[in-house]
PDB file of C-alpha atoms in Angstrom:
ATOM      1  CA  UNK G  29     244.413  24.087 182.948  1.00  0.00           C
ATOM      2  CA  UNK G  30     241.217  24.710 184.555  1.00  0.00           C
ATOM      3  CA  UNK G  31     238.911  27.252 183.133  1.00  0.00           C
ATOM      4  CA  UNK G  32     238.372  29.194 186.602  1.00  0.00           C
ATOM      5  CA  UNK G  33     242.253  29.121 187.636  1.00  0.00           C
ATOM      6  CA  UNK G  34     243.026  30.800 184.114  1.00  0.00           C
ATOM      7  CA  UNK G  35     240.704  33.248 184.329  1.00  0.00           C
ATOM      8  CA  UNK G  36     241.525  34.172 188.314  1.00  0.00           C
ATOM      9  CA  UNK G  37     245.521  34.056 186.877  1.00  0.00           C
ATOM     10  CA  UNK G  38     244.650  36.378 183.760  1.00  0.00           C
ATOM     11  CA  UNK G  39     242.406  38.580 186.557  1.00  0.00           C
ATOM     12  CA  UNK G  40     245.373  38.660 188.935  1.00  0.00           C
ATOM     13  CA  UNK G  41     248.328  39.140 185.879  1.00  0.00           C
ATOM     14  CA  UNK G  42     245.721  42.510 184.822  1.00  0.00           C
ATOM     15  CA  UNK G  43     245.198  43.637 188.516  1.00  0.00           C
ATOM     16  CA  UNK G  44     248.756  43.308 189.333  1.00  0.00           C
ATOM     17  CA  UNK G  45     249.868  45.047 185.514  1.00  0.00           C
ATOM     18  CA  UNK G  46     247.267  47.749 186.620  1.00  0.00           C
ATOM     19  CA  UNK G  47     249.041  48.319 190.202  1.00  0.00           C
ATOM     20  CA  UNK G  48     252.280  48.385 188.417  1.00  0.00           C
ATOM     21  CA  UNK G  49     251.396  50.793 185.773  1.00  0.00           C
ATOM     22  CA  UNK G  50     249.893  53.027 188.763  1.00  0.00           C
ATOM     23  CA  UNK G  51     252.816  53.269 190.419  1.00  0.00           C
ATOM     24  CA  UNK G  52     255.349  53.608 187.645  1.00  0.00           C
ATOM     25  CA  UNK G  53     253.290  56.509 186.481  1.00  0.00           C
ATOM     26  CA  UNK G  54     252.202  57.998 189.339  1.00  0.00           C
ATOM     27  CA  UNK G  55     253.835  56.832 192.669  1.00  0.00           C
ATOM     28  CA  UNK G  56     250.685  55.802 194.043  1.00  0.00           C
ATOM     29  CA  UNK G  57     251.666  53.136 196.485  1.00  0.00           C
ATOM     30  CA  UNK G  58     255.331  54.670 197.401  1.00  0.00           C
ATOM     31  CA  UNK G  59     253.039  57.936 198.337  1.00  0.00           C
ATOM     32  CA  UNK G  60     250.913  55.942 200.811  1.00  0.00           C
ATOM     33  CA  UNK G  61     253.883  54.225 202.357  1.00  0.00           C
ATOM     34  CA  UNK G  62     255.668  58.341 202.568  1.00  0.00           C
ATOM     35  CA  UNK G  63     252.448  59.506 204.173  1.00  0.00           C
ATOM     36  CA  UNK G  64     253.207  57.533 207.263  1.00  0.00           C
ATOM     37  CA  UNK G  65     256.993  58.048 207.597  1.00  0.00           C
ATOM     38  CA  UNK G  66     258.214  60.637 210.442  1.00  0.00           C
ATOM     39  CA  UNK G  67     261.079  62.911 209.842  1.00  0.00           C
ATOM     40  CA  UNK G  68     263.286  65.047 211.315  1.00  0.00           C
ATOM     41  CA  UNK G  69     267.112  66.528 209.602  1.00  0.00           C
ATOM     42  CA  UNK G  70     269.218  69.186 210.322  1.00  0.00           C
ATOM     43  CA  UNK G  71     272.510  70.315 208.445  1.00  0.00           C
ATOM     44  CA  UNK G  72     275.169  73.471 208.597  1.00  0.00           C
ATOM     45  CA  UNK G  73     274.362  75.941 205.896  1.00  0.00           C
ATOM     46  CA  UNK G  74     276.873  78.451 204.291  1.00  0.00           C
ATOM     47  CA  UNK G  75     276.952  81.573 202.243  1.00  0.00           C
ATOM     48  CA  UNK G  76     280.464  82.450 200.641  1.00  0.00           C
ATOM     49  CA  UNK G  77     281.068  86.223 200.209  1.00  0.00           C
ATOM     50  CA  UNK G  78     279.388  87.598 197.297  1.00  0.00           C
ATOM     51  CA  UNK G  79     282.933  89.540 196.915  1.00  0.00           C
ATOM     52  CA  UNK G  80     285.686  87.039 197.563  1.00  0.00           C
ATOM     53  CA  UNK G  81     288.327  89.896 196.934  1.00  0.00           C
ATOM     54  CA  UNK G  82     286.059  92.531 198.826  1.00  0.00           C
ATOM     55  CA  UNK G  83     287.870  92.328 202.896  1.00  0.00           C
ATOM     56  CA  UNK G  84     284.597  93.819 204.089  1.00  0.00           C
ATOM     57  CA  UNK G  85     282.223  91.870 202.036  1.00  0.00           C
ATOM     58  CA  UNK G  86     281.730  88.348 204.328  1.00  0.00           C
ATOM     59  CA  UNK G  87     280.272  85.061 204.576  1.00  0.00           C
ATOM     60  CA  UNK G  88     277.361  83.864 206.663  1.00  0.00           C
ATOM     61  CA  UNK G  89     277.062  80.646 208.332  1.00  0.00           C
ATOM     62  CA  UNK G  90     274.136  78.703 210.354  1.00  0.00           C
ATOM     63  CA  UNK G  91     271.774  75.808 209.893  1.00  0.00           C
ATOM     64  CA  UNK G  92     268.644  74.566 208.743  1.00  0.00           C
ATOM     65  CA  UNK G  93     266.408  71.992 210.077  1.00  0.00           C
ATOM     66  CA  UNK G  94     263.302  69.908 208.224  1.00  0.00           C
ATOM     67  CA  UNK G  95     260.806  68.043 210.241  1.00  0.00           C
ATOM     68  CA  UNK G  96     257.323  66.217 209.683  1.00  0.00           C
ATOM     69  CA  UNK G  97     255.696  63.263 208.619  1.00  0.00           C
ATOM     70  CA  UNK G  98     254.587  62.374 204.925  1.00  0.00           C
ATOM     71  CA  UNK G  99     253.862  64.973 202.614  1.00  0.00           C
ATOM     72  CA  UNK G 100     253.609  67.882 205.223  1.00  0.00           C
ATOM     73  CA  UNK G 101     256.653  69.483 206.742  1.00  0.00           C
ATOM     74  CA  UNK G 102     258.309  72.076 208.689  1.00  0.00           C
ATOM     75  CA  UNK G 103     261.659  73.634 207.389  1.00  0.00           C
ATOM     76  CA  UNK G 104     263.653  76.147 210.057  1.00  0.00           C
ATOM     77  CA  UNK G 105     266.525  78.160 208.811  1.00  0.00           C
ATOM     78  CA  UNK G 106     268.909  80.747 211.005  1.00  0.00           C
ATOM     79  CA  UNK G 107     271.951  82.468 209.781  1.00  0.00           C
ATOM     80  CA  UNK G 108     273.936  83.277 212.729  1.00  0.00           C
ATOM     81  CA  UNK G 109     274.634  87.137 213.120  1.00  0.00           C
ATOM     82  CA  UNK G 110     272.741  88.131 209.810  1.00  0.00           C
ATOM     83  CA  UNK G 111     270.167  90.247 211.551  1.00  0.00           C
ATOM     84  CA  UNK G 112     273.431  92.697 212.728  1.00  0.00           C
ATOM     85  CA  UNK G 113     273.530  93.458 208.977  1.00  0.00           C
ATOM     86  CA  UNK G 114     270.473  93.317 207.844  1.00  0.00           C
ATOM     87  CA  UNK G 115     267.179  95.829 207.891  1.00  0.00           C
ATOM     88  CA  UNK G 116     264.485  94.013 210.550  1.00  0.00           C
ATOM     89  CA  UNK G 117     262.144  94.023 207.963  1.00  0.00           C
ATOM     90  CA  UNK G 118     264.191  91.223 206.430  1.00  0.00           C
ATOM     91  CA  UNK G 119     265.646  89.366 208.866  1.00  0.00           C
ATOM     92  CA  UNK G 120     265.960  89.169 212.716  1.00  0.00           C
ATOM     93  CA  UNK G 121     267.191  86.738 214.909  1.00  0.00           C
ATOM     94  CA  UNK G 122     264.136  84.572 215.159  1.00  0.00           C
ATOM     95  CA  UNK G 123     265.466  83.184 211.377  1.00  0.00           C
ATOM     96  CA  UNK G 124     263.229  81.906 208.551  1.00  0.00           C
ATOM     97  CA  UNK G 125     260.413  79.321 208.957  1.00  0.00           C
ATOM     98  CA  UNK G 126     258.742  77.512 206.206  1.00  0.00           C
ATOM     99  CA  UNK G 127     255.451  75.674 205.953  1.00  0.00           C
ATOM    100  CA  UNK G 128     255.617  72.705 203.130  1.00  0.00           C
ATOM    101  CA  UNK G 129     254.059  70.253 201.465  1.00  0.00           C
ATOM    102  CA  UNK G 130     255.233  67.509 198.567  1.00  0.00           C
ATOM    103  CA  UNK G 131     252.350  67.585 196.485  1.00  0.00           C
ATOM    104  CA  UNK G 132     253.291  64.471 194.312  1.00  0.00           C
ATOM    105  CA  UNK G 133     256.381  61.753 194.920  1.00  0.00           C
ATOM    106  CA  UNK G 134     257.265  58.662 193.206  1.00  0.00           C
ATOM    107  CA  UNK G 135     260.287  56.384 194.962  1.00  0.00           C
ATOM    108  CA  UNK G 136     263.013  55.284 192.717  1.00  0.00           C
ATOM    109  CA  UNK G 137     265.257  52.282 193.086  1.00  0.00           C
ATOM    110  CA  UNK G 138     268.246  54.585 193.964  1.00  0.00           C
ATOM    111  CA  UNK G 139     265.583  56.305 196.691  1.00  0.00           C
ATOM    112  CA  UNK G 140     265.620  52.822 198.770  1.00  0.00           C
ATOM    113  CA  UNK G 141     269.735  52.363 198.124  1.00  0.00           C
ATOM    114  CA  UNK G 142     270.325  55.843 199.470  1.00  0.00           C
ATOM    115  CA  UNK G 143     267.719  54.873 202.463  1.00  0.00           C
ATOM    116  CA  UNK G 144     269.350  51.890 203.240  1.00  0.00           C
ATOM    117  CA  UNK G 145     272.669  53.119 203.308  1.00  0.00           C
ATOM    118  CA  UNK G 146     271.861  56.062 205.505  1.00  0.00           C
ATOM    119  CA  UNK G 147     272.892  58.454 202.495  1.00  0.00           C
ATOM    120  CA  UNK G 148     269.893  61.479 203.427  1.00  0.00           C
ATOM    121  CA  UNK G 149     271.076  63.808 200.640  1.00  0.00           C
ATOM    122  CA  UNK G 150     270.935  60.990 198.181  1.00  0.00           C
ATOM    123  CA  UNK G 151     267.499  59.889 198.269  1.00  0.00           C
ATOM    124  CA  UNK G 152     266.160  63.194 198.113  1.00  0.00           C
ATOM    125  CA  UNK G 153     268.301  63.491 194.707  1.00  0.00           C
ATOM    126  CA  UNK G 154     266.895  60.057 193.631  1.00  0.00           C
ATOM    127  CA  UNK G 155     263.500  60.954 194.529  1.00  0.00           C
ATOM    128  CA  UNK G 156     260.969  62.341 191.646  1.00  0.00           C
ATOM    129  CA  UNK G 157     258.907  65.436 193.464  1.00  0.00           C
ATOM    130  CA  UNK G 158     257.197  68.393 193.344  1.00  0.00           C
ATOM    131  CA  UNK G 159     256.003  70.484 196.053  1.00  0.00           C
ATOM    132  CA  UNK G 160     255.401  74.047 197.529  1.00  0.00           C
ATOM    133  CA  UNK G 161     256.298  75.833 200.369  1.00  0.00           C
ATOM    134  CA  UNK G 162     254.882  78.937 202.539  1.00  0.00           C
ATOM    135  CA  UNK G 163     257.866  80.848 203.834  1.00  0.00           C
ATOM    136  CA  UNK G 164     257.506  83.914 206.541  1.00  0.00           C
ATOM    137  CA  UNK G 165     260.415  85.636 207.815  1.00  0.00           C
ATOM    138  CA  UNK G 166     260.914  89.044 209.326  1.00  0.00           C
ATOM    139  CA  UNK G 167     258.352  91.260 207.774  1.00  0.00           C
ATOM    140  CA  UNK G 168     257.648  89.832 204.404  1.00  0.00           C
ATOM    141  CA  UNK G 169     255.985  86.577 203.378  1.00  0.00           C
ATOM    142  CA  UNK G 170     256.599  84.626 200.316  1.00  0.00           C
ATOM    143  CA  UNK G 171     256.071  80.699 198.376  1.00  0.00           C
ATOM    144  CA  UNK G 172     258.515  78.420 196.872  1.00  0.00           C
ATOM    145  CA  UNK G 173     257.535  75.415 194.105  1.00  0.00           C
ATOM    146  CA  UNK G 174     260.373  73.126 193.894  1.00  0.00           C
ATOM    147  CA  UNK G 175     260.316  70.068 192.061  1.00  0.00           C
ATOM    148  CA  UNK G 176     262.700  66.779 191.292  1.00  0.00           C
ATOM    149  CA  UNK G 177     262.606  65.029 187.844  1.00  0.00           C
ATOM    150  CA  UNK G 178     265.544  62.604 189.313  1.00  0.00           C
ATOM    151  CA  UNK G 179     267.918  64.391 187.134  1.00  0.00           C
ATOM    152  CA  UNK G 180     267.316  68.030 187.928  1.00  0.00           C
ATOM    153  CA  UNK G 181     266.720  69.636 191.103  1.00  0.00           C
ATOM    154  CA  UNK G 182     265.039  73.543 190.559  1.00  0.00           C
ATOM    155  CA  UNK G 183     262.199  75.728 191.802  1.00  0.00           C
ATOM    156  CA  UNK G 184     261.008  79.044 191.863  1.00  0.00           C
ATOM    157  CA  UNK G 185     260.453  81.702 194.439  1.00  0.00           C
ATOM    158  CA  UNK G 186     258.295  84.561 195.313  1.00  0.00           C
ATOM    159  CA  UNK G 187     258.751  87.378 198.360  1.00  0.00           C
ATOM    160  CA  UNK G 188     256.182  89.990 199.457  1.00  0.00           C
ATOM    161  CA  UNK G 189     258.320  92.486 201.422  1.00  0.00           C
ATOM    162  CA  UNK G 190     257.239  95.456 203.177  1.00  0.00           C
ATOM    163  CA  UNK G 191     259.840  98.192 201.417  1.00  0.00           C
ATOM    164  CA  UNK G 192     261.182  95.428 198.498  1.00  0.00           C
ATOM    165  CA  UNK G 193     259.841  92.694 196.581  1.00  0.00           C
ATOM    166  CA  UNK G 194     261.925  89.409 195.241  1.00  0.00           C
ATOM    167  CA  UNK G 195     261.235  86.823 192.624  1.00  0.00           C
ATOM    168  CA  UNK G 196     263.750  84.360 191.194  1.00  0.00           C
ATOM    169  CA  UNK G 197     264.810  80.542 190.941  1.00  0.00           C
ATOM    170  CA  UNK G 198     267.418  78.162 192.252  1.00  0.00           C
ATOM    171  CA  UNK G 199     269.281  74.736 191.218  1.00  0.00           C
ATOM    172  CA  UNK G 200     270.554  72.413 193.736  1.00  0.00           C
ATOM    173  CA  UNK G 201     272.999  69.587 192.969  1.00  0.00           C
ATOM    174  CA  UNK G 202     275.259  67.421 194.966  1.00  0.00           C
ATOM    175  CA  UNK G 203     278.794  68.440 195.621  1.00  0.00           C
ATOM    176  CA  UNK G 204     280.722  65.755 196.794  1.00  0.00           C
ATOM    177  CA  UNK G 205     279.444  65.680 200.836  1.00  0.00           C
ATOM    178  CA  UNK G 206     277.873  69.439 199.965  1.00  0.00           C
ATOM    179  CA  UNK G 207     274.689  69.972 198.305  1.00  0.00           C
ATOM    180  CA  UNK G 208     275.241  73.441 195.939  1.00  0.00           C
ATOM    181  CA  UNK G 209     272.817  76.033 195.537  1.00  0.00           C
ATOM    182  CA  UNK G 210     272.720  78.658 192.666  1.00  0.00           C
ATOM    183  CA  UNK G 211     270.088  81.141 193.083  1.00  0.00           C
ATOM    184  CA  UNK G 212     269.157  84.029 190.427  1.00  0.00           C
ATOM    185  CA  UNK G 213     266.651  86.375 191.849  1.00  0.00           C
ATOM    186  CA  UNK G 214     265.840  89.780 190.789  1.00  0.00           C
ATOM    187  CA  UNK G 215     264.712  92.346 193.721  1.00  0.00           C
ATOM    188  CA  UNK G 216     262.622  95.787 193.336  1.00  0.00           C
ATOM    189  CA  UNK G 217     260.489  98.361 195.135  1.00  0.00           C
ATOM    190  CA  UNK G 218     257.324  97.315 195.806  1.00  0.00           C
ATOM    191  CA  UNK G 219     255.474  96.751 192.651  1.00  0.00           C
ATOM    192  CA  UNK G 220     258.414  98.901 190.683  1.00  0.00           C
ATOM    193  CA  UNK G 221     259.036  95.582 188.894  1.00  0.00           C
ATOM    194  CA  UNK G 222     260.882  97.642 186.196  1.00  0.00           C
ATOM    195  CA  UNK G 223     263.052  99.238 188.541  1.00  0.00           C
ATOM    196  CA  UNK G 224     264.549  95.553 189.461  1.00  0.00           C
ATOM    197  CA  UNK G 225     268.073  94.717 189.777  1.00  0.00           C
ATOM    198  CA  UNK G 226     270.049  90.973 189.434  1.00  0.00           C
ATOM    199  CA  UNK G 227     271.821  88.656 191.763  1.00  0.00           C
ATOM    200  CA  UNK G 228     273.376  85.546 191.526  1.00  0.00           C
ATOM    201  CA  UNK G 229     274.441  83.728 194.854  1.00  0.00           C
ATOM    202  CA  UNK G 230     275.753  80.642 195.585  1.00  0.00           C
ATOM    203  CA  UNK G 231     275.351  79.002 198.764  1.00  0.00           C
ATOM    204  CA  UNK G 232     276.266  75.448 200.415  1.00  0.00           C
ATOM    205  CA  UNK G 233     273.829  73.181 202.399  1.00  0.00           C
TER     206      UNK G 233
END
């Protein structure tokens, strides 16, 4: 073999290893092509009864919406008729908005099935990610860091409220058509941390 044509194939078998390595580890080219996608979801949200055998203690319904392009995104969530039970310093009729951003991503094989056959919920699940998100609702303010190791879905949460304060963490998984949320989240007077109290709830997206 010529001399130049086995060094340009060894240059181009190390370039090429190099690119591969970079994305394997870090998701570097899947990231680019993400940055330039657009879009837009929206799905019915649920909250059973934290009493099931309580008459008076109900469930809340309404939906959520995500939209942007890339790494940068918009998330809109409403619970229809919550603010009739609820203090307007938590939660009024205008809903929940969130400001977000995926920080890192890295496309798996089972990402581009789930694409291809229109399955939404499943490459999200099949996706590796971490990201944050600003969240503002009623009075209080308050951040989320969620992350994806393709087997595990959990974050984190923090809420600045004007009378209480709320910190806890959440799992999602898939549930048949359903994806399941289990949230435990402790809740306080401001900056009483020691005064807290615990919740579990489940909810259904």
């Amino acid at each position: 073999m010529n001399q130049k044509i086995l060094i340009i194939a060894v240059v181009l078998v190390v370039a090429f290893s190099g690119l591969a390595v970079l994305e394997v580890s870090s998701g570097f080219f899947s990231g680019l092509v993400f940055d330039q996608i657009p879009y837009n979801y929206s799905a019915k949200v649920s909250i059973p009864p934290t009493n099931p055998s309580d008459p008076n203690s109900g469930s809340l319904g309404g939906f959520y919406k995500i939209n942007g392009k890339g790494k940068n995104f918009n998330f809109f969530l409403k619970l229809s008729g919550a603010e009739k039970s609820e203090s307007p310093l938590d939660y009024t009729a205008d809903g929940l908005t969130g400001i977000g951003r995926i920080d890192e991503i890295k496309v798996s094989p089972g990402t581009i099935y789930a694409l291809l056959s229109k399955d939404i919920k499943g490459a999200m699940f099949n996706t590796t990610f971490k990201g944050h998100m600003n969240l503002t609702c009623a009075a209080w303010t308050g951040v989320t860091y969620f992350q994806n190791d393709g087997k595990n879905f959990t974050g984190n949460f923090t809420i600045n409220g004007v009378i209480t304060d709320w910190e806890g963490n959440y799992t999602l998984k898939r549930d048949s058509f359903r994806i399941l949320g289990v949230s435990d989240f402790i809740y306080y007077p401001n900056d009483q941390r020691s005064a807290a109290k615990s919740v579990q709830k489940t909810y259904y997206l």
